[in-house]
Amino acid sequence: MMDTNSPDTATATLLSVQNLTMRFGGLTAIDDLSLDVPAGSITGIIGPNGAGKTTLFNCLTGFYKPTTGSLRLDHPTHGEMRLEALPSHRVARDAQVVRTFQNIRLFPKMTVLENLIVAQHNVLQRASRFSIAGLFSLPGYRQAEKEAIERAATWLQRLRLEHLADHAAGELPYGIQRRIEIARALCVDPVLLCLDEPAAGLNPRESAELNALLLYLCRELGIAILLIEHDMSVVMNVSDHIGVISYGRKIAEGTPEQVKNDPQVIKAYLGEDDEDAENSGNAVTEGAAA
Amino acid sequence: MSTVVFARHAMTPAERLRDAGWVAFVGLILGIPLVGLTTVDVGGRLAVGTRFGLLAAAVATVFAGRLLLHWALDQARNRKLARARASTATAADRAHGAQKAVMLLGWVALGASVALPIFYSDNRYVVDTATTVLIYVMLGWGLNVVVGLAGLLDLGYVAFYAVGAYSYALLSTQLGWSFWEALPVSGALAAGFGILLGYPILRLRGDYLAIVTLGFGEIIRVILVNWTEFSGGPNGISSIPRPSFFGLEFARSAPEGGQTFAGFFGLDFSPMHRLIFLYYLILVLALLTHAFVSRLRKLPVGRAWEALREDEIACRAMGMNTTNIKLSAFAIGAMLGGFAGVFFAARQGFISPESFTFTESAIILAIVVLGGMGSQMGVVLAATLLVLIPEFGRNFAEYRMLLFGAAMVLIMVWKPGGLLSHREPTVRLNPLGKPAAAKEAA
């Protein structure tokens, strides 16, 4: 089910963003950005509000067509794919790059289980053979539906949501909706999972659970994760690699330690002078949390 | 309007009086032209007369009625609150109860509709009205796919009804096709028109979508009115053949080499035979539609429709091709409308563009919305109400449509989500009826 990348391939590049520029009229949201996302690891993207992080995700997942630049994905089975040329549904279906949203986008009136089954639409639709096999409930379709339910149940169990399976997704608490959105994205069988502020609105205990989940997905299942996050307790603890964006440009890149102490980063977050580098480690944490 | 409120909180008596006063004032303003002024015949000429006594009575009735309405609503709310406090039922139990009630309602409705012609076998009016109800039920189920499930507001649904009706009318009168031959072809044609409409509006949503579909409905009607050589223009198409019962005609005398229904079964000829046959025909068509749509709802395509209604962007992020999903909803909704149109043409024997005006679209849409978007049983209830209210209203002559409108307003105030707004999930991890076991497992 999952494409498990063995640890020794962890250094290979899964996604390579090259000279990406996105303009909206006169506004340049992303300016000549280049970034590599290694396979089998967690890459954090941080930056002040309005830096272009979500725009990057929108370009990556086909919701925006980049003005210039390329997005190359080294897909484990399909080989090299150019994401900028694919419409959004094919990015998720064929390239298996799946995202979540900053403002949760579940199907609120449908149950949690239905949300997870809708995410497996393409597999099921194929099995239902233009709905004909489905209409007559032929064995092939019944089997596919059973597997889809089992798969959804597995993810629900892993994310400790199975007791909520039959509740309407929109009626559940915020933190749980965030988990459901991740579970739903996982049902699409992602090669690269793009999470847009998954810790927003979570309390410290939920954030800690999120950390554990992200590490499990990456280390045990080999899913590469691209993570936009403001909560430094999450980003700094789980990321193998962090890219910092400000005003659409990449201003720093490196391990959490390197980024934490980078004067450029501190300046972008706090607008302070470089002399104050002494308490920089804390400054980033506090500045971002504020 | 802030003074007239459907208050959820308890109102003080002073607020009550003020509220009723405002409503009475609105009644007065509306009442002056409606009730207060009247035309009288003075020696062959029309003159304006006044009926201020009647107007005062009407306004007083409105005032008292408003107070009474609030009193009744209070009573109902108190009882509901008391019930809610008393009951310890969980959400799952309530869902189970709601589902059971809807199922029961469905079986009762089915039993009643099967038995109806047996009890009213010589009442032409009842059978005719019931047939009309069933046509609207079928149209409602068709539109439910587009509006209720896929969430695409379609104000021109009657266009597909017209395509179906005219397809059958032309195929049968021009090419001599029988009802059963024309039925699938007309349905396919309507589906084709559904896709035709679907393409240009893929990128539109909400209000814009509604306007374009409205335009499409009008285009079809205007073409039918003006393309006289093709559709007979405003004169329509007449003497459309009626469906036969496996080749047996419903006629007093047999056609050449054929047999009549009455003759074959050794019955005395009665014009009611055909009406009852048509009634059962639309009943079967409607039930097939119901089975088809209910099944589709539980298939990937149906879930995709509902997901599309909930959040189109999330659908795309899950790798779903929203173009295909929208087109399939339009095509299937249009096909069902087309089937209903074929039946309509065969039942009436005569069709003209007048049967396919915007009002029809509006009524079908009202059936779906009043019934509760996406609810199959809700459509049945709403269609029955919307057909029967104007029928009962015939006694009230010119106030008929006023009554109709008032009923619609009342339903929406009383049940903003529609008559049946409960949504039954397409699949459950822990089936209902054994929640205890499910809880232990969890």
XYZ file of C-alpha atoms in Angstrom:
732
model
C 0.000 0.000 0.000
C 2.688 2.473 0.953
C 5.835 3.080 -0.966
C 8.333 2.512 1.758
C 11.541 4.315 1.108
C 14.418 2.618 2.838
C 16.511 4.910 5.044
C 19.499 4.927 2.680
C 17.485 6.663 -0.023
C 16.557 9.384 2.429
C 19.072 11.709 0.918
C 17.619 11.417 -2.604
C 15.585 14.405 -3.722
C 11.876 13.702 -4.041
C 10.706 17.140 -5.080
C 12.832 19.812 -6.610
C 11.448 23.329 -6.826
C 13.479 25.384 -9.285
C 13.317 29.137 -9.813
C 9.642 29.223 -8.992
C 7.959 32.609 -9.476
C 4.293 33.333 -8.957
C 2.896 36.766 -9.788
C -0.642 38.011 -9.303
C -0.801 41.122 -11.462
C 1.778 43.432 -9.960
C 2.230 41.404 -6.799
C 5.027 38.878 -6.696
C 4.003 36.294 -4.140
C 6.891 33.945 -4.820
C 10.123 35.281 -6.235
C 12.614 32.917 -7.846
C 12.357 30.289 -5.142
C 14.384 27.079 -5.287
C 14.038 24.331 -2.739
C 14.702 20.599 -2.515
C 12.521 18.221 -0.575
C 14.413 15.023 0.259
C 12.609 11.690 0.106
C 11.582 10.018 3.347
C 12.051 13.026 5.557
C 10.168 15.944 7.030
C 10.806 19.350 5.516
C 9.519 22.381 7.360
C 8.628 25.655 5.667
C 8.475 28.666 7.954
C 8.218 32.363 7.412
C 6.256 35.383 8.589
C 2.594 35.799 7.623
C 2.153 36.601 3.944
C 5.569 35.236 3.027
C 4.113 33.040 0.274
C 4.112 29.688 2.015
C 0.547 28.771 1.143
C 1.050 30.132 -2.380
C 3.923 27.673 -2.699
C 1.543 24.854 -1.708
C -1.053 26.089 -4.183
C 1.532 26.029 -6.979
C 2.765 22.655 -5.900
C -0.677 21.036 -5.864
C -1.912 22.521 -9.135
C -4.318 25.097 -7.719
C -2.177 27.899 -9.183
C -0.210 27.783 -12.407
C 3.249 29.201 -11.592
C 4.322 32.191 -13.686
C 7.723 30.632 -14.280
C 9.846 27.904 -12.807
C 9.566 24.159 -12.516
C 8.367 21.646 -9.946
C 9.988 18.302 -10.568
C 8.819 15.249 -8.665
C 10.858 12.053 -8.734
C 7.941 9.667 -8.351
C 8.921 6.205 -7.043
C 6.880 4.373 -9.720
C 6.119 6.894 -12.480
C 9.579 8.455 -12.637
C 10.009 12.163 -13.154
C 6.808 14.237 -13.209
C 6.352 17.953 -13.815
C 3.797 19.133 -11.292
C 3.397 22.590 -12.787
C 1.881 21.020 -15.906
C -0.754 18.957 -14.095
C -4.259 20.062 -13.088
C -4.909 19.865 -9.359
C -6.808 16.590 -9.350
C -4.037 14.847 -11.278
C -1.415 16.116 -8.855
C -3.226 14.210 -6.133
C -4.302 11.221 -8.230
C -1.263 10.542 -10.421
C 1.636 12.273 -8.703
C 0.245 11.379 -5.258
C 1.142 14.745 -3.817
C -1.673 15.358 -1.348
C -2.323 18.434 0.736
C -4.350 19.620 3.667
C -5.645 23.153 4.115
C -4.901 25.943 6.526
C -8.636 26.491 7.072
C -9.842 22.919 7.383
C -11.716 21.693 4.328
C -13.584 18.567 5.294
C -16.908 17.494 3.825
C -18.789 18.682 6.914
C -22.165 16.969 6.506
C -20.642 13.634 5.599
C -19.452 11.301 8.308
C -15.794 10.847 9.149
C -15.806 7.443 7.493
C -17.430 8.852 4.349
C -14.791 11.571 4.224
C -12.105 8.910 4.197
C -13.900 6.837 1.582
C -14.421 9.814 -0.721
C -10.650 10.239 -0.588
C -10.368 6.810 -2.204
C -12.734 7.857 -4.986
C -10.464 7.026 -7.905
C -9.763 3.465 -6.791
C -13.438 2.828 -6.091
C -14.646 4.546 -9.255
C -12.406 2.272 -11.311
C -13.747 -0.753 -9.474
C -17.330 0.362 -10.037
C -16.736 0.442 -13.828
C -18.709 3.585 -14.664
C -21.054 2.671 -11.816
C -22.351 -0.385 -13.717
C -20.617 -2.945 -11.514
C -21.607 -0.785 -8.567
C -25.275 -0.557 -9.543
C -25.577 -4.321 -9.653
C -23.254 -4.749 -6.702
C -20.974 -7.182 -8.545
C -18.388 -9.070 -6.450
C -15.449 -7.057 -7.795
C -16.968 -3.803 -6.635
C -18.123 -5.231 -3.319
C -14.581 -6.374 -2.628
C -13.142 -2.959 -3.526
C -15.634 -1.212 -1.266
C -14.836 -3.553 1.596
C -11.137 -2.865 1.187
C -11.760 0.874 1.098
C -13.710 0.682 4.355
C -11.001 -1.456 5.948
C -8.346 0.964 4.866
C -10.278 3.916 6.235
C -10.816 2.005 9.467
C -7.086 1.305 9.730
C -6.246 4.992 9.471
C -8.997 5.899 11.887
C -7.571 3.429 14.352
C -4.026 4.715 13.942
C -5.219 8.262 14.546
C -7.497 7.127 17.377
C -10.656 8.326 15.644
C -12.537 5.083 15.152
C -15.158 5.838 17.813
C -16.102 8.953 15.792
C -16.356 7.167 12.428
C -20.110 7.624 12.043
C -20.310 11.226 13.243
C -20.770 14.111 10.825
C -17.283 15.551 10.384
C -18.417 19.161 10.666
C -19.830 18.652 14.157
C -16.574 17.537 15.755
C -14.102 19.714 17.677
C -11.464 21.653 15.804
C -8.447 19.604 16.876
C -10.184 16.404 15.841
C -11.149 17.875 12.476
C -7.448 18.563 11.885
C -6.664 14.915 12.564
C -9.476 13.809 10.265
C -8.108 15.963 7.488
C -4.723 14.290 7.834
C -6.357 10.849 7.924
C -8.301 11.727 4.785
C -5.148 12.869 2.984
C -3.445 9.610 3.984
C -6.279 7.643 2.365
C -5.230 9.091 -0.999
C -1.972 7.157 -0.518
C 0.455 10.087 -0.728
C 4.082 9.972 -1.778
C 4.468 13.519 -0.530
C 2.132 14.848 2.114
C 1.830 18.638 2.258
C 0.453 19.881 5.558
C -0.577 23.518 5.786
C -0.386 24.543 9.448
C -1.572 21.251 10.931
C -0.942 22.480 14.478
C -2.948 25.695 14.162
C -5.521 25.805 16.936
C -4.200 22.725 18.703
C -3.443 22.741 22.414
C 0.053 21.695 23.618
C -0.968 18.104 24.261
C -2.509 17.813 20.790
C 0.614 19.368 19.274
C 2.754 16.746 20.985
C 0.495 14.029 19.554
C 0.843 15.598 16.136
C 4.646 15.440 16.456
C 4.477 11.753 17.235
C 2.137 11.149 14.314
C 4.335 13.014 11.819
C 7.421 11.136 12.957
C 5.552 7.841 12.684
C 4.345 8.598 9.147
C 7.788 9.571 8.009
C 9.996 7.090 9.846
C 7.748 4.030 9.811
C 5.823 4.462 6.575
C 8.375 6.434 4.578
C 5.976 9.202 3.552
C 7.831 12.429 2.815
C 6.233 15.385 4.534
C 6.297 19.041 3.620
C 5.137 21.083 6.549
C 4.079 24.711 6.805
C 3.856 25.584 10.459
C 4.007 28.525 12.828
C 4.118 26.413 15.968
C 7.868 26.190 16.581
C 7.453 23.357 19.099
C 6.292 21.270 16.144
C 8.576 22.494 13.371
C 11.781 22.492 15.361
C 11.141 19.096 16.890
C 10.165 17.059 13.866
C 11.772 18.688 10.840
C 14.905 17.182 9.368
C 15.311 20.198 7.236
C 13.801 23.688 7.254
C 13.385 26.320 4.579
C 12.614 29.898 5.575
C 10.647 32.146 3.231
C 10.154 35.873 3.554
C 8.507 38.119 0.953
C 8.438 35.220 -1.491
C 12.174 34.571 -1.315
C 14.047 31.842 0.415
C 16.232 33.515 3.024
C 17.660 30.493 4.789
C 17.756 26.730 4.657
C 19.234 24.045 6.858
C 18.761 21.946 9.950
C 16.551 23.325 12.740
C 19.676 24.334 14.681
C 21.164 26.227 11.759
C 17.940 28.012 10.970
C 17.314 28.950 14.593
C 20.602 30.797 14.734
C 20.513 32.349 11.312
C 20.635 36.156 11.619
C 18.559 36.596 8.450
C 15.772 34.528 9.922
C 15.769 36.455 13.171
C 15.660 39.671 11.254
C 12.726 38.506 9.145
C 10.756 37.500 12.192
C 11.585 40.287 14.585
C 12.937 43.042 12.387
C 15.705 43.519 14.949
C 19.369 44.268 14.346
C 21.892 41.509 13.975
C 23.682 42.483 17.208
C 20.985 40.935 19.296
C 21.948 37.496 18.067
C 22.645 36.332 21.569
C 19.156 35.186 22.461
C 18.333 34.344 18.892
C 17.367 30.757 19.620
C 14.546 31.833 21.855
C 13.719 34.828 19.750
C 12.592 32.750 16.806
C 10.441 30.615 19.032
C 8.778 33.505 20.732
C 8.515 35.655 17.649
C 6.793 32.972 15.671
C 4.490 31.956 18.450
C 3.331 35.526 18.962
C -37.664 44.173 9.614
C -35.822 43.942 12.895
C -39.037 44.593 14.768
C -40.693 41.501 13.358
C -38.677 38.623 14.661
C -38.993 34.902 14.793
C -37.587 35.127 18.275
C -35.811 32.169 19.749
C -35.733 33.762 23.193
C -38.798 34.274 25.334
C -40.483 37.597 24.549
C -42.062 39.893 27.111
C -45.765 40.728 26.701
C -44.846 44.259 25.618
C -42.582 42.884 22.915
C -45.373 40.560 21.879
C -47.825 43.410 21.465
C -45.339 45.536 19.575
C -44.458 42.648 17.287
C -48.128 41.923 16.632
C -48.701 45.632 16.045
C -45.991 45.720 13.403
C -47.345 42.660 11.681
C -50.836 44.172 11.724
C -49.354 47.344 10.223
C -47.811 45.336 7.393
C -51.185 43.653 7.012
C -52.841 47.049 6.807
C -50.524 48.284 4.086
C -50.965 45.097 2.067
C -54.668 45.075 2.853
C -55.512 48.528 1.522
C -55.142 47.528 -2.144
C -56.078 43.883 -1.616
C -59.106 44.224 0.646
C -59.797 47.882 1.329
C -60.297 48.926 -2.260
C -62.609 47.137 -4.598
C -64.183 47.771 -7.956
C -67.923 48.093 -8.095
C -70.206 48.077 -11.047
C -72.053 51.390 -11.159
C -74.512 51.356 -13.985
C -72.224 49.441 -16.332
C -69.119 51.420 -15.406
C -66.427 50.397 -13.019
C -65.842 52.563 -9.990
C -63.574 52.194 -7.006
C -65.401 51.354 -3.797
C -64.073 50.935 -0.292
C -64.476 48.145 2.210
C -62.847 49.626 5.271
C -64.983 47.577 7.640
C -63.689 44.379 6.127
C -60.163 45.775 6.132
C -60.396 46.571 9.843
C -61.612 43.054 10.510
C -58.721 41.623 8.485
C -56.144 43.718 10.314
C -57.635 42.744 13.665
C -57.479 39.105 12.625
C -53.821 39.510 11.668
C -53.073 41.116 15.037
C -54.823 38.401 16.993
C -53.431 35.721 14.739
C -49.870 36.893 15.325
C -50.341 36.783 19.082
C -51.911 33.359 18.799
C -49.102 32.116 16.558
C -46.500 33.175 19.100
C -48.451 31.590 21.888
C -48.635 28.333 19.912
C -44.908 28.474 19.078
C -44.130 29.004 22.762
C -46.180 26.002 23.713
C -44.460 23.894 21.111
C -41.020 25.084 22.211
C -41.702 24.411 25.853
C -42.887 20.937 25.069
C -39.812 20.319 22.928
C -37.501 21.557 25.662
C -39.235 19.381 28.226
C -38.893 16.391 25.945
C -35.232 17.104 25.324
C -34.608 17.341 29.059
C -36.546 14.192 29.784
C -34.946 12.043 27.125
C -31.545 10.498 27.627
C -31.318 9.318 24.052
C -27.925 9.600 22.416
C -27.327 11.076 18.991
C -26.973 7.589 17.544
C -30.328 6.525 18.982
C -31.990 9.603 17.583
C -30.456 8.987 14.154
C -31.699 5.426 14.353
C -35.173 6.621 15.285
C -35.241 9.155 12.458
C -34.110 6.571 9.963
C -36.778 4.123 11.146
C -39.477 6.788 10.927
C -38.472 7.653 7.364
C -38.454 3.975 6.400
C -41.902 3.509 7.890
C -43.175 6.587 6.082
C -41.752 5.214 2.847
C -43.510 1.863 3.190
C -46.799 3.517 4.120
C -46.520 5.832 1.119
C -45.709 2.893 -1.152
C -48.655 0.873 0.156
C -51.006 3.812 -0.214
C -49.863 4.571 -3.742
C -50.240 0.955 -4.858
C -53.704 0.684 -3.310
C -54.993 4.091 -4.401
C -56.464 3.150 -7.823
C -58.205 0.141 -6.272
C -60.192 2.363 -3.921
C -60.740 5.149 -6.427
C -61.138 3.050 -9.567
C -64.015 5.170 -10.816
C -62.826 8.557 -9.624
C -61.080 10.160 -12.529
C -60.072 13.262 -10.578
C -58.246 11.399 -7.810
C -56.307 9.141 -10.170
C -55.391 12.082 -12.379
C -54.166 14.168 -9.452
C -52.188 11.235 -8.047
C -50.553 10.792 -11.455
C -49.558 14.454 -11.417
C -48.088 14.036 -7.933
C -46.014 11.102 -9.170
C -44.727 13.067 -12.169
C -43.532 15.750 -9.779
C -42.044 13.155 -7.447
C -40.059 11.771 -10.355
C -38.957 15.226 -11.484
C -38.037 16.049 -7.888
C -35.905 12.917 -7.624
C -34.181 13.803 -10.865
C -33.454 17.360 -9.796
C -32.429 16.094 -6.382
C -29.369 14.561 -8.027
C -28.263 17.926 -9.380
C -29.343 20.268 -6.593
C -29.694 18.106 -3.512
C -26.692 15.830 -3.952
C -24.249 17.666 -6.204
C -25.247 21.105 -4.909
C -25.466 22.666 -8.374
C -28.340 25.139 -8.370
C -30.276 24.476 -11.569
C -33.125 26.865 -12.387
C -33.701 25.504 -15.873
C -34.490 21.887 -15.104
C -37.728 22.066 -17.051
C -35.633 22.231 -20.245
C -34.783 18.533 -19.881
C -38.414 17.716 -19.146
C -39.237 19.516 -22.411
C -36.497 17.700 -24.320
C -37.914 14.362 -23.159
C -41.495 15.318 -23.975
C -40.708 16.709 -27.422
C -38.395 13.794 -28.247
C -41.188 11.337 -27.635
C -43.767 13.528 -29.361
C -41.654 13.886 -32.500
C -40.335 10.317 -32.568
C -43.843 8.918 -32.228
C -45.743 11.277 -34.529
C -43.047 11.591 -37.206
C -41.333 8.209 -37.130
C -44.026 6.065 -35.547
C -41.898 4.922 -32.620
C -43.709 3.309 -29.720
C -43.512 4.581 -26.153
C -41.100 1.873 -25.077
C -38.784 2.431 -28.030
C -38.758 6.177 -27.547
C -38.275 6.107 -23.783
C -34.543 5.205 -23.665
C -33.707 7.313 -26.711
C -35.448 10.359 -25.268
C -33.705 9.828 -21.945
C -30.355 9.637 -23.712
C -31.165 12.809 -25.672
C -32.018 14.645 -22.476
C -28.779 13.396 -20.906
C -26.942 14.718 -23.963
C -28.528 18.109 -23.415
C -27.515 17.872 -19.776
C -23.884 17.475 -20.789
C -24.294 20.243 -23.370
C -25.454 22.558 -20.606
C -22.839 21.212 -18.234
C -19.808 22.126 -20.318
C -20.102 25.908 -20.437
C -20.938 26.190 -16.753
C -18.246 23.987 -15.260
C -16.439 26.968 -13.844
C -19.503 28.708 -12.486
C -20.902 28.385 -9.015
C -23.837 29.574 -6.955
C -25.676 32.585 -8.316
C -23.855 32.621 -11.647
C -24.611 28.982 -12.246
C -28.271 29.619 -11.431
C -28.491 32.463 -13.942
C -26.967 30.436 -16.774
C -29.227 27.455 -16.124
C -32.187 29.825 -16.046
C -31.105 31.131 -19.441
C -30.745 27.619 -20.801
C -34.291 26.764 -19.739
C -35.588 29.837 -21.521
C -33.539 29.120 -24.669
C -35.118 25.698 -25.019
C -38.607 27.138 -24.509
C -38.050 30.002 -26.950
C -36.717 27.597 -29.583
C -39.810 25.440 -29.148
C -42.066 28.475 -29.526
C -40.345 29.897 -32.598
C -39.138 26.916 -34.599
C -42.559 26.200 -35.990
C -41.535 23.646 -38.661
C -39.789 21.535 -36.073
C -41.908 21.758 -32.963
C -45.192 23.173 -34.149
C -44.440 26.445 -32.415
C -46.965 27.729 -29.893
C -49.561 25.266 -31.257
C -47.480 22.412 -29.922
C -47.817 18.818 -31.036
C -51.109 17.000 -30.746
C -52.415 13.446 -31.112
C -49.351 11.897 -29.549
C -49.889 8.118 -29.331
C -50.656 6.722 -25.878
C -48.576 3.903 -24.467
C -50.064 0.448 -24.915
C -50.148 -2.399 -22.422
C -47.791 -4.930 -24.066
C -49.322 -4.118 -27.438
C -52.908 -3.936 -26.170
C -54.487 -0.585 -26.928
C -56.730 1.271 -24.526
C -59.493 1.986 -26.981
C -63.167 1.251 -27.441
C -62.575 -0.576 -30.707
C -59.517 -2.550 -31.686
C -57.211 -1.208 -34.399
C -56.686 -3.382 -37.444
C -55.059 -6.671 -36.535
C -54.768 -5.607 -32.895
C -56.694 -6.141 -29.745
C -57.914 -3.855 -27.033
C -57.046 -4.158 -23.389
C -60.678 -4.508 -22.413
C -61.356 -7.046 -25.159
C -58.341 -9.184 -24.286
C -59.250 -9.442 -20.615
C -62.976 -9.697 -21.345
C -63.788 -6.467 -19.520
C -66.274 -3.798 -20.422
C -64.497 -0.864 -21.981
C -63.902 1.985 -19.564
C -61.783 5.099 -20.085
C -60.548 4.585 -16.526
C -58.466 1.574 -17.624
C -56.038 3.805 -19.401
C -55.836 6.289 -16.555
C -55.132 3.557 -14.047
C -52.570 2.020 -16.384
C -50.867 5.400 -16.758
C -50.903 5.790 -13.000
C -49.186 2.463 -12.446
C -46.780 3.219 -15.270
C -45.562 6.420 -13.650
C -45.512 4.664 -10.282
C -43.174 2.028 -11.688
C -41.034 4.662 -13.434
C -40.826 6.682 -10.229
C -39.927 3.641 -8.132
C -37.217 2.681 -10.620
C -35.915 6.239 -10.425
C -35.885 6.002 -6.652
C -34.047 2.684 -6.650
C -31.558 4.032 -9.192
C -30.827 7.284 -7.369
C -30.681 5.636 -3.941
C -28.189 3.112 -5.233
C -26.102 5.759 -7.009
C -25.920 7.738 -3.788
C -24.079 4.854 -2.138
C -21.669 4.416 -5.038
C -18.431 6.361 -5.529
C -20.146 8.669 -7.993
C -22.899 9.527 -5.510
C -20.462 10.152 -2.686
C -18.451 12.299 -5.063
C -21.584 14.359 -5.799
C -22.131 14.960 -2.126
C -18.477 15.763 -1.572
C -18.684 18.236 -4.450
C -21.620 19.925 -2.750
C -19.676 20.106 0.495
C -16.355 21.397 -0.819
C -15.210 21.481 -4.419
C -11.631 22.493 -3.637
C -11.209 19.645 -1.195
C -12.508 17.300 -3.901
C -9.768 18.404 -6.236
C -7.175 18.048 -3.509
C -8.334 14.448 -3.077
C -7.623 13.757 -6.750
C -11.214 13.817 -7.956
C -11.942 15.055 -11.439
C -14.664 17.579 -10.645
C -15.447 18.087 -14.341
C -16.587 14.493 -14.734
C -18.464 14.563 -11.463
C -20.429 17.677 -12.419
C -21.170 16.409 -15.915
C -22.358 13.058 -14.580
C -24.707 14.826 -12.165
C -26.126 17.008 -14.947
C -26.451 14.067 -17.337
C -28.196 11.772 -14.888
C -30.483 14.493 -13.552
C -31.369 15.467 -17.124
C -31.986 11.860 -18.137
C -34.477 11.363 -15.310
C -36.192 14.633 -16.243
C -36.322 13.381 -19.824
C -38.035 10.150 -18.774
C -40.617 12.146 -16.865
C -41.104 14.298 -19.976
C -41.751 11.243 -22.149
C -44.395 10.080 -19.733
C -45.916 13.552 -19.597
C -46.233 13.720 -23.386
C -47.708 10.222 -23.551
C -50.222 10.980 -20.813
C -51.367 14.348 -22.150
C -51.416 13.382 -25.815
C -50.705 17.034 -26.488
C -47.761 19.225 -25.573
C -46.931 22.847 -26.167
C -44.184 25.150 -24.892
C -46.635 26.496 -22.329
C -46.149 23.388 -20.233
C -42.444 24.123 -19.863
C -42.248 27.613 -18.413
C -39.958 28.841 -15.678
C -42.760 28.362 -13.140
C -42.407 24.610 -13.625
C -38.679 24.771 -12.888
C -39.407 26.845 -9.814
C -41.979 24.361 -8.530
C -39.656 21.400 -9.038
C -36.874 23.268 -7.279
C -39.278 24.180 -4.481
C -40.119 20.495 -4.098
C -36.441 19.627 -3.640
C -35.743 22.484 -1.231
C -38.935 22.093 0.817
C -38.415 18.369 0.994
C -34.934 18.793 2.402
C -31.973 18.886 0.041
C -30.891 15.401 -0.881
C -33.716 13.666 0.961
C -35.603 11.193 -1.222
C -38.607 10.876 1.091
C -38.686 14.643 1.547
C -39.277 15.006 -2.188
C -42.320 12.724 -1.946
C -43.776 14.753 0.918
C -43.084 18.090 -0.714
C -44.401 17.018 -4.126
C -47.600 15.748 -2.530
C -48.035 18.997 -0.626
C -47.229 21.285 -3.530
C -49.629 19.502 -5.876
C -52.413 19.012 -3.351
C -52.407 22.480 -1.774
C -53.432 24.239 -5.015
C -55.981 21.453 -5.610
C -57.574 21.895 -2.185
C -57.231 25.601 -2.721
C -59.635 25.487 -5.645
C -62.404 26.214 -3.159
C -60.689 29.485 -2.371
C -60.731 30.564 -6.006
C -58.494 33.603 -6.415
C -56.773 33.119 -3.049
C -55.391 29.790 -4.243
C -51.903 30.990 -5.064
C -51.826 33.148 -1.931
C -52.485 30.022 0.093
C -49.799 28.193 -1.881
C -47.231 30.885 -1.162
C -48.193 31.091 2.496
C -47.798 27.338 2.867
C -44.303 27.515 1.380
C -43.318 30.342 3.725
C -44.694 28.470 6.725
C -42.813 25.297 5.854
C -39.535 27.182 5.515
C -40.074 29.000 8.820
C -41.057 25.841 10.626
C -38.387 23.634 9.038
C -35.576 25.720 7.557
C -33.708 22.592 6.460
C -36.729 21.189 4.626
C -39.398 18.746 5.750
C -36.951 15.892 6.155
C -33.477 17.224 6.714
C -32.011 14.108 8.334
C -29.154 12.781 6.255
C -28.523 9.074 6.475
C -24.832 8.213 5.947
C -24.133 6.092 2.875
C -22.027 3.707 4.934
C -21.475 3.075 8.626
C -18.526 1.551 10.409
C -20.712 0.554 13.359
C -24.138 -0.316 12.004
C -27.068 1.111 13.944
C -29.056 -0.992 16.318
C -26.056 -2.316 18.231
C -24.338 0.797 19.524
C -23.312 -0.940 22.756
C -21.102 -3.450 20.988
C -19.568 -0.678 18.935
C -18.697 1.288 22.044
C -16.984 -1.682 23.629
C -14.924 -2.225 20.506
C -13.864 1.411 20.539
